[in-house]
Amino acid sequence: DGGITQSPKYLFRKEGQNVTLSCEQNLNHDAMYWYRQDPGQGLRLIYYSQIVNDFQKGDIAEGYSVSREKKESFPLTVTSAQKNPTAFYLCASSMRDGSYEQYFGPGTRLTVT
Amino acid sequence: AQSVTQLGSHVSVSEGALVLLRCNYSSSVPPYLFWYVQYPNQGLQLLLKYTTGATLVKGINGFEAEFKKSETSFHLTKPSAHMSDAAEYFCAVSDRDDYKLSFGAGTTVTVRA
């Protein structure tokens, strides 16, 4: 079945540690996205990538980094510079033409203490 | 960037009653419009979308939405609520030349037996 996988589902880290969230898609989509979700705030765009080896900052990129070495993969690193990293993180992908409908993964809930 | 407003962060309906979720956007140029649903601790699932053509759009699970250009609105309705409709609903828009989605803050729907 085609889709987007995110791992792990739950992640716990100590403050000051970097952590990498995985996102893999087998939909053959060119574009991929990372969102952060906090209660009552909807989804906020962290980074997005339209093609391999290229990515752009979204609205809240500070304290995060990404790479796009393969079409299928778009990992997100939450660095120690992110002041409030505890959140639900969602990865999505879309085609680059048409209506840009985005397909979402199941999410990773990160808790930093 | 688009601005998306969802009126009402919480909506409570009785089983069998009409569900109405409101969404307004800021653009003067008709964008692409989407409604997504999210169940607890899961990713987002597309309910329906408007790109062009007929302004009344039918989606999954009996939902439909109507694009009204004059009101810059894209309200979501379902004639008869079911217990399984309890979830959070997000309205999203994208400009026609942009891959990025802008999301509303979300509306949580509870269904009373």
Short mmCIF file of C-alpha atoms in Angstrom, two decimals:
data_model
loop_
_atom_site.label_atom_id
_atom_site.label_comp_id
_atom_site.label_asym_id
_atom_site.label_seq_id
_atom_site.Cartn_x
_atom_site.Cartn_y
_atom_site.Cartn_z
CA ASP A 1 0.00 0.00 0.00
CA GLY A 2 1.20 3.49 -0.82
CA GLY A 3 1.53 5.96 1.98
CA ILE A 4 3.65 7.92 4.41
CA THR A 5 5.33 6.39 7.43
CA GLN A 6 6.67 8.25 10.42
CA SER A 7 8.70 6.70 13.16
CA PRO A 8 8.64 6.42 16.02
CA LYS A 9 5.07 7.13 17.11
CA TYR A 10 6.21 8.42 20.51
CA LEU A 11 9.63 9.86 21.31
CA PHE A 12 11.05 11.02 24.61
CA ARG A 13 14.22 13.06 24.99
CA LYS A 14 16.06 15.02 27.60
CA GLU A 15 16.46 18.74 27.18
CA GLY A 16 19.65 19.64 25.32
CA GLN A 17 19.65 16.60 23.06
CA ASN A 18 19.13 16.68 19.32
CA VAL A 19 16.55 14.24 17.98
CA THR A 20 15.72 13.14 14.42
CA LEU A 21 12.22 12.26 13.27
CA SER A 22 11.84 9.95 10.32
CA CYS A 23 9.48 10.44 7.36
CA GLU A 24 9.32 8.08 4.38
CA GLN A 25 6.85 8.06 1.47
CA ASN A 26 6.29 5.62 -1.38
CA LEU A 27 3.75 7.75 -3.25
CA ASN A 28 6.37 9.01 -5.73
CA HIS A 29 5.58 12.56 -4.63
CA ASP A 30 8.08 15.30 -5.37
CA ALA A 31 7.15 17.65 -2.52
CA MET A 32 7.39 16.91 1.19
CA TYR A 33 6.54 18.98 4.27
CA TRP A 34 7.00 19.06 8.03
CA TYR A 35 4.39 20.58 10.32
CA ARG A 36 4.22 21.16 14.02
CA GLN A 37 0.86 20.87 15.78
CA ASP A 38 0.10 22.40 19.16
CA PRO A 39 -3.35 22.42 20.80
CA GLY A 40 -5.55 25.21 19.49
CA GLN A 41 -3.01 26.44 16.92
CA GLY A 42 -3.66 24.28 13.91
CA LEU A 43 -0.66 23.17 11.87
CA ARG A 44 2.38 25.36 11.36
CA LEU A 45 4.86 24.74 8.56
CA ILE A 46 8.43 24.07 9.64
CA TYR A 47 10.22 23.15 6.38
CA TYR A 48 9.25 22.00 2.93
CA SER A 49 11.04 20.50 -0.04
CA GLN A 50 9.90 20.54 -3.64
CA ILE A 51 12.71 18.43 -5.09
CA VAL A 52 15.64 16.35 -3.93
CA ASN A 53 18.57 18.29 -2.48
CA ASP A 54 16.49 21.43 -2.09
CA PHE A 55 14.36 22.70 0.79
CA GLN A 56 12.94 25.95 2.13
CA LYS A 57 12.13 27.32 5.56
CA GLY A 58 8.53 27.53 6.58
CA ASP A 59 6.99 29.78 9.17
CA ILE A 60 8.70 28.33 12.24
CA ALA A 61 12.06 26.92 11.07
CA GLU A 62 14.19 28.18 13.96
CA GLY A 63 15.66 25.31 15.96
CA TYR A 64 14.96 22.72 13.26
CA SER A 65 16.94 21.28 10.36
CA VAL A 66 16.12 18.94 7.47
CA SER A 67 17.74 17.08 4.60
CA ARG A 68 16.37 15.71 1.34
CA GLU A 69 18.93 13.31 -0.09
CA LYS A 70 16.35 10.92 -1.50
CA LYS A 71 12.94 11.54 -3.03
CA GLU A 72 11.34 9.14 -0.55
CA SER A 73 12.83 10.53 2.64
CA PHE A 74 12.65 13.86 4.48
CA PRO A 75 14.00 13.56 8.04
CA LEU A 76 13.55 16.39 10.54
CA THR A 77 16.07 17.13 13.29
CA VAL A 78 14.87 18.97 16.35
CA THR A 79 17.94 20.65 17.75
CA SER A 80 18.69 21.80 21.27
CA ALA A 81 18.18 25.35 20.02
CA GLN A 82 14.43 24.77 19.72
CA LYS A 83 13.06 26.40 22.85
CA ASN A 84 9.81 24.48 23.14
CA PRO A 85 10.15 21.21 21.21
CA THR A 86 7.39 19.20 22.87
CA ALA A 87 4.68 18.86 20.21
CA PHE A 88 3.03 16.58 17.66
CA TYR A 89 4.97 16.52 14.39
CA LEU A 90 3.33 15.68 11.09
CA CYS A 91 4.97 14.89 7.77
CA ALA A 92 3.13 15.27 4.47
CA SER A 93 3.77 14.92 0.77
CA SER A 94 2.16 16.08 -2.47
CA MET A 95 2.54 16.18 -6.19
CA ARG A 96 3.97 19.37 -7.66
CA ASP A 97 1.16 19.88 -10.10
CA GLY A 98 -2.59 19.86 -9.88
CA SER A 99 -4.27 20.88 -6.69
CA TYR A 100 -1.27 20.23 -4.39
CA GLU A 101 -3.40 17.99 -2.19
CA GLN A 102 -1.25 16.88 0.71
CA TYR A 103 -1.18 13.39 2.16
CA PHE A 104 -0.23 13.06 5.81
CA GLY A 105 1.64 10.53 7.86
CA PRO A 106 0.42 9.31 11.28
CA GLY A 107 2.61 11.74 13.22
CA THR A 108 5.28 11.57 15.92
CA ARG A 109 4.60 12.87 19.41
CA LEU A 110 7.81 14.28 20.86
CA THR A 111 8.15 14.94 24.56
CA VAL A 112 11.22 16.74 25.86
CA THR A 113 11.79 16.98 29.60
CA ALA B 1 0.26 34.14 2.78
CA GLN B 2 -3.32 33.10 3.12
CA SER B 3 -5.23 33.62 6.34
CA VAL B 4 -7.82 31.02 7.32
CA THR B 5 -10.44 31.52 10.00
CA GLN B 6 -12.52 28.74 11.46
CA LEU B 7 -15.36 30.09 13.55
CA GLY B 8 -15.78 28.13 16.75
CA SER B 9 -13.06 26.00 18.26
CA HIS B 10 -15.61 23.53 19.61
CA VAL B 11 -18.94 22.39 18.21
CA SER B 12 -21.29 20.00 19.99
CA VAL B 13 -24.14 18.34 18.10
CA SER B 14 -26.66 15.63 18.84
CA GLU B 15 -26.50 12.39 16.92
CA GLY B 16 -28.62 12.81 13.79
CA ALA B 17 -28.40 16.60 13.81
CA LEU B 18 -26.84 18.85 11.20
CA VAL B 19 -23.12 19.46 11.42
CA LEU B 20 -21.99 22.90 10.20
CA LEU B 21 -18.36 24.00 10.41
CA ARG B 22 -17.44 27.45 9.16
CA CYS B 23 -14.32 28.46 7.25
CA ASN B 24 -13.38 31.81 5.74
CA TYR B 25 -10.20 32.71 3.88
CA SER B 26 -8.51 35.98 3.09
CA SER B 27 -7.55 35.85 -0.59
CA SER B 28 -9.36 37.89 -3.23
CA VAL B 29 -8.32 35.31 -5.83
CA PRO B 30 -10.08 31.95 -5.46
CA PRO B 31 -7.57 29.53 -3.97
CA TYR B 32 -7.61 25.78 -3.70
CA LEU B 33 -9.66 24.79 -0.64
CA PHE B 34 -9.53 21.69 1.53
CA TRP B 35 -11.16 20.15 4.57
CA TYR B 36 -9.22 17.59 6.59
CA VAL B 37 -10.27 15.46 9.56
CA GLN B 38 -8.02 14.31 12.38
CA TYR B 39 -8.80 11.61 14.94
CA PRO B 40 -6.87 11.65 18.25
CA ASN B 41 -3.15 11.00 17.88
CA GLN B 42 -3.45 10.39 14.15
CA GLY B 43 -2.53 12.19 10.96
CA LEU B 44 -4.89 14.23 8.82
CA GLN B 45 -7.22 12.66 6.28
CA LEU B 46 -8.64 14.59 3.35
CA LEU B 47 -12.43 14.92 3.46
CA LEU B 48 -12.90 16.96 0.31
CA LYS B 49 -11.38 19.65 -1.86
CA TYR B 50 -12.36 22.43 -4.22
CA THR B 51 -10.12 23.30 -7.14
CA THR B 52 -12.38 24.43 -9.96
CA GLY B 53 -15.80 23.81 -11.43
CA ALA B 54 -18.87 22.97 -9.36
CA THR B 55 -18.94 24.99 -6.17
CA LEU B 56 -20.72 22.29 -4.15
CA VAL B 57 -18.21 19.58 -3.41
CA LYS B 58 -19.03 16.17 -1.99
CA GLY B 59 -16.54 14.25 0.08
CA ILE B 60 -16.17 11.11 2.12
CA ASN B 61 -18.36 10.06 5.05
CA GLY B 62 -21.34 12.12 3.83
CA PHE B 63 -19.67 15.52 4.14
CA GLU B 64 -20.00 18.30 1.61
CA ALA B 65 -18.82 21.89 1.33
CA GLU B 66 -19.79 24.87 -0.75
CA PHE B 67 -17.37 27.41 -2.14
CA LYS B 68 -18.84 30.92 -2.08
CA LYS B 69 -16.53 33.40 -3.75
CA SER B 70 -18.56 36.45 -2.73
CA GLU B 71 -18.32 35.45 0.92
CA THR B 72 -14.77 34.01 0.71
CA SER B 73 -16.14 30.98 2.52
CA PHE B 74 -15.95 27.21 2.33
CA HIS B 75 -18.27 25.88 5.02
CA LEU B 76 -18.47 22.14 5.72
CA THR B 77 -21.77 20.38 6.38
CA LYS B 78 -23.16 16.95 7.07
CA PRO B 79 -26.95 16.50 7.27
CA SER B 80 -26.94 13.88 10.03
CA ALA B 81 -24.15 13.51 12.58
CA HIS B 82 -22.88 10.10 13.59
CA MET B 83 -20.91 9.24 16.70
CA SER B 84 -17.94 8.42 14.47
CA ASP B 85 -17.84 12.06 13.31
CA ALA B 86 -16.33 13.11 16.63
CA ALA B 87 -12.92 14.45 15.63
CA GLU B 88 -11.04 17.65 14.87
CA TYR B 89 -11.61 19.31 11.52
CA PHE B 90 -9.24 21.62 9.71
CA CYS B 91 -9.88 23.96 6.83
CA ALA B 92 -6.87 24.65 4.61
CA VAL B 93 -6.18 26.83 1.59
CA SER B 94 -3.40 27.22 -0.92
CA ASP B 95 -2.76 29.79 -3.58
CA ARG B 96 -2.96 28.36 -7.08
CA ASP B 97 0.74 28.96 -7.72
CA ASP B 98 2.01 27.77 -4.33
CA TYR B 99 2.48 24.32 -2.88
CA LYS B 100 2.06 25.44 0.69
CA LEU B 101 -1.14 25.03 2.69
CA SER B 102 -2.35 27.49 5.30
CA PHE B 103 -4.46 25.87 8.00
CA GLY B 104 -7.16 27.17 10.24
CA ALA B 105 -6.88 26.59 13.99
CA GLY B 106 -9.28 23.66 13.82
CA THR B 107 -12.75 22.86 15.16
CA THR B 108 -13.33 19.98 17.54
CA VAL B 109 -16.65 18.23 17.04
CA THR B 110 -18.31 16.24 19.79
CA VAL B 111 -21.43 14.19 19.12
CA ARG B 112 -23.98 13.65 21.89
CA ALA B 113 -25.97 10.43 21.98
#
